[in-house]
Coordinates of C-alpha atoms in Angstrom, one line a residue:
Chain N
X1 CA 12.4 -14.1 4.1
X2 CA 11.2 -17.1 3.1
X3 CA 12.6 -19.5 0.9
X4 CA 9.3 -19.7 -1.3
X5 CA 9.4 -16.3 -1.5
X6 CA 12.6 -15.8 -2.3
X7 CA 12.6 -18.2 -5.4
X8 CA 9.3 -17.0 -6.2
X9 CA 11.2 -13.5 -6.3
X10 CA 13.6 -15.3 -8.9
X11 CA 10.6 -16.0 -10.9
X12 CA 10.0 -12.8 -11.8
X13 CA 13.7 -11.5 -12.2
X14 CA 13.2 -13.9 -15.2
X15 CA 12.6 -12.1 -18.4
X16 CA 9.3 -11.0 -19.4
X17 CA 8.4 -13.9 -21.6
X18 CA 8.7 -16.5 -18.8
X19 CA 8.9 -14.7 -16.1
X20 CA 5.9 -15.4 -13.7
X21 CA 4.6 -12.2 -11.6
X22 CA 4.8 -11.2 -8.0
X23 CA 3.6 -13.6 -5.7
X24 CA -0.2 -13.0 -3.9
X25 CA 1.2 -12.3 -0.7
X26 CA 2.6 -9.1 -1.8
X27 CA -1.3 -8.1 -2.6
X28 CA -3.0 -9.6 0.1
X29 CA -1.0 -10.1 3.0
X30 CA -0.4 -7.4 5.9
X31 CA 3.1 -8.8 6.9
X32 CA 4.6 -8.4 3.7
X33 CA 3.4 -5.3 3.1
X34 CA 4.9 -3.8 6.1
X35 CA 8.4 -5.3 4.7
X36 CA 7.3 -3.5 1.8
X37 CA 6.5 -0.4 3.3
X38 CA 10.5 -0.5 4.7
X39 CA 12.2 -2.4 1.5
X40 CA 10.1 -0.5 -1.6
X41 CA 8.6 2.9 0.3
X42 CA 10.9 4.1 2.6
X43 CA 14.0 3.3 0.9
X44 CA 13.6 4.8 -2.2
X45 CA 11.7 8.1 -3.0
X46 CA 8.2 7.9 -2.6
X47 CA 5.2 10.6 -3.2
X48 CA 3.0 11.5 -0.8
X49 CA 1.8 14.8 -1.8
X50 CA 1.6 18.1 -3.5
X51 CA 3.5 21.2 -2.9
X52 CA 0.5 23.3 -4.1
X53 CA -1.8 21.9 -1.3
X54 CA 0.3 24.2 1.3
X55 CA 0.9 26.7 -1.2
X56 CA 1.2 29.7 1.0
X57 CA 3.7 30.7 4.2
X58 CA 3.0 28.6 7.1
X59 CA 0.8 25.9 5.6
X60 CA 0.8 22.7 7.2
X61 CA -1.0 19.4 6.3
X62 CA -0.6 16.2 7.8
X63 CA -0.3 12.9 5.8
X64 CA -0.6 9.6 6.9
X65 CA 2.2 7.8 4.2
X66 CA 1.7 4.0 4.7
X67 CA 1.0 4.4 8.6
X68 CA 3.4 6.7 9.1
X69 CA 2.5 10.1 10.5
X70 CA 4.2 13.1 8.6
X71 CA 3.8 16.7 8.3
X72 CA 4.5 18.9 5.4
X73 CA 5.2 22.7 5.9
X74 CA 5.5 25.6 4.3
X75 CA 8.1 28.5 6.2
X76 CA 7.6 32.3 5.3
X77 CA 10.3 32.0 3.0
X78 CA 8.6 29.6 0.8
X79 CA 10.7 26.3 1.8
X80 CA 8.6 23.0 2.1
X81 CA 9.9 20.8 4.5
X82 CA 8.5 17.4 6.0
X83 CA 8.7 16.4 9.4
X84 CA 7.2 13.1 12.0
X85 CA 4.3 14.6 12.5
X86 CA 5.0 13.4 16.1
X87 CA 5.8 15.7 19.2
X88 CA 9.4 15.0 20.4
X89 CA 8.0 14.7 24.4
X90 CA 5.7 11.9 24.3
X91 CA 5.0 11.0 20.5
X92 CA 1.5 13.2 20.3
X93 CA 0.7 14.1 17.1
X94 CA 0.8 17.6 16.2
X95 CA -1.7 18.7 13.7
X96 CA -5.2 16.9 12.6
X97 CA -6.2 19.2 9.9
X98 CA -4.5 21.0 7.3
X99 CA -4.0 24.4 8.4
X100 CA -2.1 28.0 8.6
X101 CA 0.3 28.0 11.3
X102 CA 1.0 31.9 12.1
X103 CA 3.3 31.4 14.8
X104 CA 4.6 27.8 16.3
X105 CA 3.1 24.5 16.0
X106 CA 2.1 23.9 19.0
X107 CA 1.2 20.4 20.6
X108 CA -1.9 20.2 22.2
X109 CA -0.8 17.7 24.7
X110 CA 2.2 20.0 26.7
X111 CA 2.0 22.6 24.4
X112 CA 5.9 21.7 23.7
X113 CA 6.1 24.1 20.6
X114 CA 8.2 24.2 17.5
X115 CA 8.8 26.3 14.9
X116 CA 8.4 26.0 10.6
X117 CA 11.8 25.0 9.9
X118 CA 10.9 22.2 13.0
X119 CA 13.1 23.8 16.3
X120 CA 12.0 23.3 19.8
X121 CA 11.3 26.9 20.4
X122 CA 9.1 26.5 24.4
X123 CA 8.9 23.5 26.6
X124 CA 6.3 25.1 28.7
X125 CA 6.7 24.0 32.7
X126 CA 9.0 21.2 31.4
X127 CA 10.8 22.2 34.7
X128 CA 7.9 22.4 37.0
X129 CA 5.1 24.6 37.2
X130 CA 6.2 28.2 36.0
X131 CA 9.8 26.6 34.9
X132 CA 10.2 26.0 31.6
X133 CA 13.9 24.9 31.3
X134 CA 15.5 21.8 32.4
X135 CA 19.3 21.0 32.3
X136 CA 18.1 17.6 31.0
X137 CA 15.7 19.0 28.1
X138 CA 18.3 20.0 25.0
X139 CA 16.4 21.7 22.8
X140 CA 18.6 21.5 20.3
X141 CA 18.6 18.1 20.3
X142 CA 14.8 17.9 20.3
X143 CA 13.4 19.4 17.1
X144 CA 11.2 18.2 14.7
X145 CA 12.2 14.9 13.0
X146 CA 12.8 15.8 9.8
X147 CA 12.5 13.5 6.3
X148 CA 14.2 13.9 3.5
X149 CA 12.4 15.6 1.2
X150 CA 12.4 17.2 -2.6
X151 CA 9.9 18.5 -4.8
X152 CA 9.6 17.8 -8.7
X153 CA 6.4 18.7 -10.8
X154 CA 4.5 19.8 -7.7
X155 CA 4.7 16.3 -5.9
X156 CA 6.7 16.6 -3.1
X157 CA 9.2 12.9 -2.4
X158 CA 10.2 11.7 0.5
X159 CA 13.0 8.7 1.6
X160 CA 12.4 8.1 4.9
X161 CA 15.2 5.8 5.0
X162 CA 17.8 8.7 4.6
X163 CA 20.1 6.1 1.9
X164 CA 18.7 6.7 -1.2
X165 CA 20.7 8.6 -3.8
X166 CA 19.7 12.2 -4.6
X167 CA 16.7 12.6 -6.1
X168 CA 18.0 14.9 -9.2
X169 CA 20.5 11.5 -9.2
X170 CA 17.5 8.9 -9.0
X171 CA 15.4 10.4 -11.4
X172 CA 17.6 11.5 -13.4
X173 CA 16.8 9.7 -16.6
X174 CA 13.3 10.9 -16.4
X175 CA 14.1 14.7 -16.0
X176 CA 16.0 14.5 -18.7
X177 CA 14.0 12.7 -20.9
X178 CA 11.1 15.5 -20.0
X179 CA 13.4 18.0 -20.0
X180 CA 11.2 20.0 -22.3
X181 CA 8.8 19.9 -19.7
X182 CA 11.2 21.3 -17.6
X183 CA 9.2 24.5 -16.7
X184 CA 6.2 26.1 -14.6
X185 CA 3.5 24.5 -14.2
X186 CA 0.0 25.9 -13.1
X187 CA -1.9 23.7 -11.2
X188 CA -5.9 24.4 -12.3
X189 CA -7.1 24.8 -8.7
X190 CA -10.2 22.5 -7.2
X191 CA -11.6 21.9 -10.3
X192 CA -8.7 20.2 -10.9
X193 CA -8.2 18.0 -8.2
X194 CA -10.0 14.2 -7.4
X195 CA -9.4 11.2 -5.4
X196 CA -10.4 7.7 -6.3
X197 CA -10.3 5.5 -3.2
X198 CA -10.1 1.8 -4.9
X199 CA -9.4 -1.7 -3.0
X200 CA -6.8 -2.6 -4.2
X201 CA -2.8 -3.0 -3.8
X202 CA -1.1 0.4 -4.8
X203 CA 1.0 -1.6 -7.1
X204 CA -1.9 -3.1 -9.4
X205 CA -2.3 0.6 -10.4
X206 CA 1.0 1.0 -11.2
X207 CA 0.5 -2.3 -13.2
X208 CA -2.3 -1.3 -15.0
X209 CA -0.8 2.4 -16.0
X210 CA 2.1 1.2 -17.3
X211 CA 0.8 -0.7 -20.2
X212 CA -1.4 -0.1 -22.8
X213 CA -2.8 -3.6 -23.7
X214 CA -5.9 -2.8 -21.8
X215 CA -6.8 0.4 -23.8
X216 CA -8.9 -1.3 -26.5
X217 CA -10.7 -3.2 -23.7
X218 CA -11.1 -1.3 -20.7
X219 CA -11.0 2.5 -22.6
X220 CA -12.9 1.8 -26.0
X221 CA -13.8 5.4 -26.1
X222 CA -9.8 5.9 -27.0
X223 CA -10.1 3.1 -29.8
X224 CA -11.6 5.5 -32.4
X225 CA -8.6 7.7 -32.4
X226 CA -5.9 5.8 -30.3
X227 CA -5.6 2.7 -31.9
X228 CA -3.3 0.2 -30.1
X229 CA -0.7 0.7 -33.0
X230 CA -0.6 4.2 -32.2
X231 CA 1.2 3.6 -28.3
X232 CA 4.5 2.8 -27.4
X233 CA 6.0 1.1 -24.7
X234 CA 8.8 3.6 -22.3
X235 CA 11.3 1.1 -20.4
X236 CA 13.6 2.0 -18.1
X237 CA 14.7 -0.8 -16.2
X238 CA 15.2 0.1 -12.4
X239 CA 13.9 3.7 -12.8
X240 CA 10.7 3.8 -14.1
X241 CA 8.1 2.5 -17.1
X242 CA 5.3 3.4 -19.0
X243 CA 3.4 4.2 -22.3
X244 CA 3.2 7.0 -24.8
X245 CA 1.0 7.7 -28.0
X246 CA 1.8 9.3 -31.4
X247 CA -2.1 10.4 -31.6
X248 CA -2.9 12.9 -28.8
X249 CA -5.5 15.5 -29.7
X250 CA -5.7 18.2 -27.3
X251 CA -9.2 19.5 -26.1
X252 CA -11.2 22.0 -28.0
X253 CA -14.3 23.6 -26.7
X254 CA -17.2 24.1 -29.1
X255 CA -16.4 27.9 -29.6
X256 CA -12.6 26.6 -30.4
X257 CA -11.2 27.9 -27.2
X258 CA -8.1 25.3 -26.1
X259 CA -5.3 25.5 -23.4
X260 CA -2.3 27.3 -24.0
X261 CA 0.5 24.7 -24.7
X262 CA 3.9 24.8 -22.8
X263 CA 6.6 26.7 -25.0
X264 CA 9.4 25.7 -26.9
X265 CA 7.9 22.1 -27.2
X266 CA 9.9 19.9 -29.8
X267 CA 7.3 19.1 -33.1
X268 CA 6.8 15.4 -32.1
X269 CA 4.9 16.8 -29.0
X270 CA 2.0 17.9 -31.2
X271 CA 0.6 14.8 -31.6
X272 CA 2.4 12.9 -29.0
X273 CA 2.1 12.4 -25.1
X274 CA 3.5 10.1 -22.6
X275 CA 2.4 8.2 -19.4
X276 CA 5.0 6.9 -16.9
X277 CA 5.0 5.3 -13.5
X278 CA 8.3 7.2 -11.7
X279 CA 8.8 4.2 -9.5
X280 CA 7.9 3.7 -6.7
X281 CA 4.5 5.2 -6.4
X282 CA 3.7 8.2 -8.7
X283 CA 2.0 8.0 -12.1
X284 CA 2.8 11.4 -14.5
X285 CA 1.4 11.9 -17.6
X286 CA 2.7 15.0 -19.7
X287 CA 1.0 17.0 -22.9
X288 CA 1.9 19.8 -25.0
X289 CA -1.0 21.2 -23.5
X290 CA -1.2 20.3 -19.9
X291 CA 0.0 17.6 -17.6
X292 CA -1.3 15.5 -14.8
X293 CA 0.5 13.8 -11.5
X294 CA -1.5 10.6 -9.6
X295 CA 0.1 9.7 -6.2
X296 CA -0.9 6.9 -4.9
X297 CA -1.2 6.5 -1.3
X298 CA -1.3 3.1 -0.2
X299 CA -3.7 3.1 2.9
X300 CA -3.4 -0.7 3.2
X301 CA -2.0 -3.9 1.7
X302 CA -5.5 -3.7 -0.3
X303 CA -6.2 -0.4 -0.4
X304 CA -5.6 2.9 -2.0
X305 CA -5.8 6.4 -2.5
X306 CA -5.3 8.5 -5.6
X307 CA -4.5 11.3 -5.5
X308 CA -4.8 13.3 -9.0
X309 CA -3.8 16.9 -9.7
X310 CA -4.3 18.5 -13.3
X311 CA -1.8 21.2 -14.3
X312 CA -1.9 23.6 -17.4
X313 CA 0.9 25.6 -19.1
X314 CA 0.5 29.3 -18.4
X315 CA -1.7 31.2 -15.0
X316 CA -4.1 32.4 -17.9
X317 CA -5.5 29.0 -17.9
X318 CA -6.2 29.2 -14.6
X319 CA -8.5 32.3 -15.3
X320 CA -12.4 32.1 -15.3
X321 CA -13.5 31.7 -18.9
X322 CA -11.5 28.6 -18.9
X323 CA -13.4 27.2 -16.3
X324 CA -15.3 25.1 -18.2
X325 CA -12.8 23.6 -20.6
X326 CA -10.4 22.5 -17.3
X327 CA -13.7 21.1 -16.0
X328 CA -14.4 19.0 -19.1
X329 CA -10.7 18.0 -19.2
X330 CA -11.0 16.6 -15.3
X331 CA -14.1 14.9 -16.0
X332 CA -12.6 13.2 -19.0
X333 CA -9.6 12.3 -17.1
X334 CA -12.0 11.2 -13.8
X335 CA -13.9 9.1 -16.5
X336 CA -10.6 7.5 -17.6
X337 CA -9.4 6.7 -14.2
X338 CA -13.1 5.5 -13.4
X339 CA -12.7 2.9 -16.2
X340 CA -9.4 1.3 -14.4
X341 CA -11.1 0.6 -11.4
X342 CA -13.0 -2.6 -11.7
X343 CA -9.2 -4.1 -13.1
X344 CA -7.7 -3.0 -10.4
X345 CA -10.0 -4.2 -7.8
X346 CA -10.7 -7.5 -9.7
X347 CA -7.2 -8.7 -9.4
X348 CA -6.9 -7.4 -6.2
X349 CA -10.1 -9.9 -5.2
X350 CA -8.2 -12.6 -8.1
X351 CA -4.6 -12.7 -5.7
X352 CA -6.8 -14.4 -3.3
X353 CA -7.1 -17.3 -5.5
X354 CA -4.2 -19.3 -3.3
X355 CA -3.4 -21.5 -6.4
X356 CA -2.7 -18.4 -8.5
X357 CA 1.0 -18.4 -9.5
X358 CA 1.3 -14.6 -9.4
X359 CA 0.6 -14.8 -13.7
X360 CA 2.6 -14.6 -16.8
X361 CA 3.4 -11.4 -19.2
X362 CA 2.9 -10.8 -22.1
X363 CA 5.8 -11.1 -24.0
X364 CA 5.5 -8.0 -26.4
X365 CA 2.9 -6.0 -24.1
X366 CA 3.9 -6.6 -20.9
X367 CA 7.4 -5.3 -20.8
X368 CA 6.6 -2.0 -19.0
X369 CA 5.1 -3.6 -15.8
X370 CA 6.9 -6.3 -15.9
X371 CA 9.8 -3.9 -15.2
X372 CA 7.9 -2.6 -12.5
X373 CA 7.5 -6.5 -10.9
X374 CA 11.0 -7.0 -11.5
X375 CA 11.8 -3.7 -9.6
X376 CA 9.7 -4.3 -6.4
X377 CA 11.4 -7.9 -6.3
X378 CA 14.8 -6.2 -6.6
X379 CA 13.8 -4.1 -3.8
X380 CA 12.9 -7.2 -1.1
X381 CA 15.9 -8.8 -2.6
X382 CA 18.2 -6.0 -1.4
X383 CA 16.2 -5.5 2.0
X384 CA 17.2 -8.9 2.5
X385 CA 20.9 -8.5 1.7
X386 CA 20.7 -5.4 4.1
X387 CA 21.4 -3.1 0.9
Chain R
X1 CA -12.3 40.8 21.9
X2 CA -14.1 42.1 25.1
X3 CA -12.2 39.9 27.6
X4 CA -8.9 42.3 25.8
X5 CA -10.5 45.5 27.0
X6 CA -11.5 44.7 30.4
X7 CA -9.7 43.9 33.5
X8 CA -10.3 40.9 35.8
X9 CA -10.2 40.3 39.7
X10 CA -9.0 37.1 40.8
X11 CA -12.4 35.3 41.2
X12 CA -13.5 36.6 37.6
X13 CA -10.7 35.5 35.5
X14 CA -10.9 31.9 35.9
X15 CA -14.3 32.1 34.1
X16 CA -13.2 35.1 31.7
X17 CA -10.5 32.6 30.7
X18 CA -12.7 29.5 30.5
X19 CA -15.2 31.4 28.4
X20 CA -11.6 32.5 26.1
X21 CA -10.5 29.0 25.9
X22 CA -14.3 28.1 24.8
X23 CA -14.5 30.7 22.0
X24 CA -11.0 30.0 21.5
X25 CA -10.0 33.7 21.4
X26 CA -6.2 33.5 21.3
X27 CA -5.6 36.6 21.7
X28 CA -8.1 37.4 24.7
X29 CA -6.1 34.2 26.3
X30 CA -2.8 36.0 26.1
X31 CA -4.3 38.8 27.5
X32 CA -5.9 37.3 30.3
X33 CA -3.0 35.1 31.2
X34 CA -0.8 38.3 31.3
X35 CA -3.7 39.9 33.6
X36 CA -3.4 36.8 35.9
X37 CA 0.5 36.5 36.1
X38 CA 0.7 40.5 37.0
X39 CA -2.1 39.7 39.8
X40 CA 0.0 37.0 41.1
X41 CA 3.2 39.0 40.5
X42 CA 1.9 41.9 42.6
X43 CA 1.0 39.5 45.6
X44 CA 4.5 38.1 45.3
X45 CA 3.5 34.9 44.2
X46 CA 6.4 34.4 42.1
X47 CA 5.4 30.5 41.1
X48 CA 2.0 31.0 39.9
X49 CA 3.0 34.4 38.2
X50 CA 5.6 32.2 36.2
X51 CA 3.0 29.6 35.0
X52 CA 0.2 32.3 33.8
X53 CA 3.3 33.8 32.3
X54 CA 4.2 30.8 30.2
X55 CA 0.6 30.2 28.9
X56 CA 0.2 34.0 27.9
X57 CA 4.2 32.9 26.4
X58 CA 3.1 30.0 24.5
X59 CA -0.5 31.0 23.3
X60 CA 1.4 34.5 21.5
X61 CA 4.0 32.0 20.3
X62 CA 1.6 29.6 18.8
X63 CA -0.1 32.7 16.9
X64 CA 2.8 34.6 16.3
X65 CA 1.6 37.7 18.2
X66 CA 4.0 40.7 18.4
X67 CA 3.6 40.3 22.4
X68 CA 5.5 36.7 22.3
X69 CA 8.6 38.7 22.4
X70 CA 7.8 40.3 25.7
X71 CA 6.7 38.1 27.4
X72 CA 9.5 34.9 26.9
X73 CA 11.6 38.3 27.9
X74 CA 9.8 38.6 31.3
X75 CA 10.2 34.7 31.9
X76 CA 13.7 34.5 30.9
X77 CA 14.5 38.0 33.2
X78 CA 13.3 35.5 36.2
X79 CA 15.0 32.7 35.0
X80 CA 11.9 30.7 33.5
X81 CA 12.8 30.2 30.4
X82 CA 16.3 30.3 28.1
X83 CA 16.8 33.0 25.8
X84 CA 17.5 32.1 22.0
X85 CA 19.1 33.7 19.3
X86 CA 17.6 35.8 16.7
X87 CA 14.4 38.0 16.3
X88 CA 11.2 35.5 15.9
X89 CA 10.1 31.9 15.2
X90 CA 11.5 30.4 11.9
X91 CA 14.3 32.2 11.8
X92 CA 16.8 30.0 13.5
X93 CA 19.4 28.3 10.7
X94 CA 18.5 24.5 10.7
X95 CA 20.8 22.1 12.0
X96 CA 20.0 18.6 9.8
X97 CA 22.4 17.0 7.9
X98 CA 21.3 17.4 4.5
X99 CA 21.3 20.7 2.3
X100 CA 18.4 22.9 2.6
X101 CA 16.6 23.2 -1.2
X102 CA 14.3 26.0 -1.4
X103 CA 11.2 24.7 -3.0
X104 CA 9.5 27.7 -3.6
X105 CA 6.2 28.4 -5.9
X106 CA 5.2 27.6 -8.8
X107 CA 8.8 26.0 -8.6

């Protein structure tokens, strides 16, 4: 790495009120992102998508997570597993298009074919015409590549790298701070469900999420009834960072019909809710009546994908004469998101400015994403250790 | 489903399994490839028997047909293929390093 970088880097291990903010290359250039995408992404536990989308046996769907090719399944018994979506015999990959798999996955190159849990099960003619055996070919030793994988709220994880601790041990402070929270959820369906493709840096909407100085600005709608005053800043150095607000009002149709709120809730939840980026790349936001996940998928060093999925407390919810109220609650969420975008995507187009000295925080609003900055910078300064 | 029913010389099943491949029947390919490994298997053509075999094989793997069974039997009775332990696809413990979680619905 170089030296600029890395006292750049030092720059923003500095604390929050002097600390200056990533440098520009880590928004707009290509070869530090693919050191990120090894030193931030792969090494930690990163989200790249939801279990419900291969909710049923033998549902597979292909992701592309920062280039990489993988493949989430579903067995018959219910277990999700993520593989390389990449065919052990000459790197094809497998499947296109989300779809059922009723028997093996079969690549459509050889037709080399592997089953759910990702075992070589036929190497057709591998031997020949007709001779599908060689002394040469251990299929044992050619199954699926598997990733490391775990599933919490719906969003599955994955660490590539294989190193990083547990994810019950690396997010542990956040399950148990949402322990409460700690039971079903019912994901609303397609009306419940958007992307926002925005060009920018994953990060900046991490940035953005994590603090709520921009609410009066950006979100004015929120000002009548969630007043700056009213949010508070969540800081967990090295784990993860956000907001929360002592106001949340829940949404009420005009003929009074509401969601059902998750049980056994403790009294400060009915008026309160909380927003948190789980780092590296997932942004969770929980309420005593429903609860949302964004995962964003970082397509390139300046662009990205969310992902947004809307849960609600009990399958009743998910019935039809609801259908309306969890339509109005995405489209006011959708309109939220909406609102971020031109921030986002004008300091993406701002880290060009090459004399631009990666900013300054806010010393009493910036805490929660500076923690993020200081997190990312912890993660090339490890990289480059070789932790 | 009509290529299932009926039965194919040699100079008809090349275009009865084209037209499979085309609609792509999967199970009128399995059945097909079976008809053309017994043709070959009656002429003694033990080679080309094998590799209609394998596709009928792989195509009832992919969709996890009931036949797939049989017919990786056949292949591994002429020593075409290995056999494997247990009764169907998916069922085979996994062999990777970390501990299998279940992560069934809602969760």
């Amino acid at each position: 790495m170089l030296k600029r970088i890395d006292a750049a880097l030092e720059e923003v291990r500095k604390p929050v009120s002097t600390a200056n903010g990533l440098p520009n290359a880590f928004y707009t250039d290509a070869a530090t992102f693919a050191e990120e995408r090894e030193a931030v992404l792969f090494a930690n536990w990163s989200a790249i998508g939801f279990a419900s989308d291969i909710a049923g046996p033998g549902e597979a769907m292909p992701i592309d997570f920062a280039g990489m090719p993988l493949l989430a399944v579903r067995d018959r018994e219910g277990t999700v597993r993520v593989f390389q979506n990449t065919c052990r015999h000459r790197g094809m990959i497998l499947i296109e298009e989300r779809r059922t798999i009723t028997g093996a996955i079969r690549c459509p190159y050889h037709s080399w074919s592997y089953a759910l849990d990702g075992e070589l099960r036929a190497t057709p003619h591998v031997g020949g015409p007709g001779h599908n055996m060689h002394d040469d070919i251990c299929r044992e030793a050619l199954g699926l590549i598997e990733i490391r994988s775990h599933i919490w709220r719906d969003v599955i994880f994955v660490n590539v790298s294989g190193n990083a601790p547990d994810f019950e041990v690396y997010a542990a402070d956040l399950i148990e701070r949402w322990r409460e929270f700690d039971q079903p959820l019912f994901f609303g369906g397609a009306d419940s469900a958007f992307q926002l493709e925005v060009d920018c840096n994953w990060k900046l909407a991490v940035e953005n999420y994590c603090e709520s100085y921009h609410l009066p600005w950006v979100h004015p709608g929120l000002n009548s009834y969630s007043r700056l005053e009213d949010h508070y800043h969540i800081e967990a150095p090295g784990l993860y960072s956000g907001q929360g607000t002592h106001v949340y009002r829940p949404m009420i149709d005009d003929s009074g019909s509401r969601f059902a709120e998750f049980a056994g809730l403790h009294s400060r939840w009915e008026s309160a809710a909380e927003y948190i980026a789980l780092y590296p790349n997932v942004l969770f936001g929980v309420h005593r009546d429903h609860a949302y996940a964004i995962i964003l998928q970082p397509v390139s060093h300046e662009r990205t994908i969310e992902h947004v999925a809307i849960y609600y407390a009990s399958a009743d919810m998910l019935a039809g004469d609801r259908a309306e109220l969890r339509a109005a609650n995405s489209a006011m969420w959708k309109a939220v998101f909406e609102e971020d975008i031109f921030v986002v995507e004008g300091m993406q187009r701002g880290r060009h400015g090459v004399r631009f000295d990666g900013g300054r925080f806010s010393p009493v609003m910036d805490g929660p994403t500076h923690l993020f900055h200081v997190w990312v910078a912890d993660q090339f300064v490890a990289a480059s250790h070789g932790g | 489903m009509v290529a299932e029913a009926a039965t194919f010389g040699r100079g008809s099943i090349d275009a009865a399994l084209l037209d499979a491949h085309a609609r792509r029947d999967n199970a009128a390919l399995v059945s097909l490839y079976v008809q053309a490994a017994d043709m070959f298997e009656e002429s003694g053509e033990e080679d080309a028997a094998c590799f209609y075999l394998t596709h009928a094989y792989v195509f009832a793997l992919e969709q996890g047909l009931p036949q797939q069974a049989g017919l990786h039997a056949r292949l591994c009775a002429k020593g075409r293929d290995r056999p494997r332990d247990g009764q169907g696809i998916g069922s085979a413990a996994p062999s990777y390093p970390w501990a299998r979680r279940p992560h069934h619905l809602p969760w």
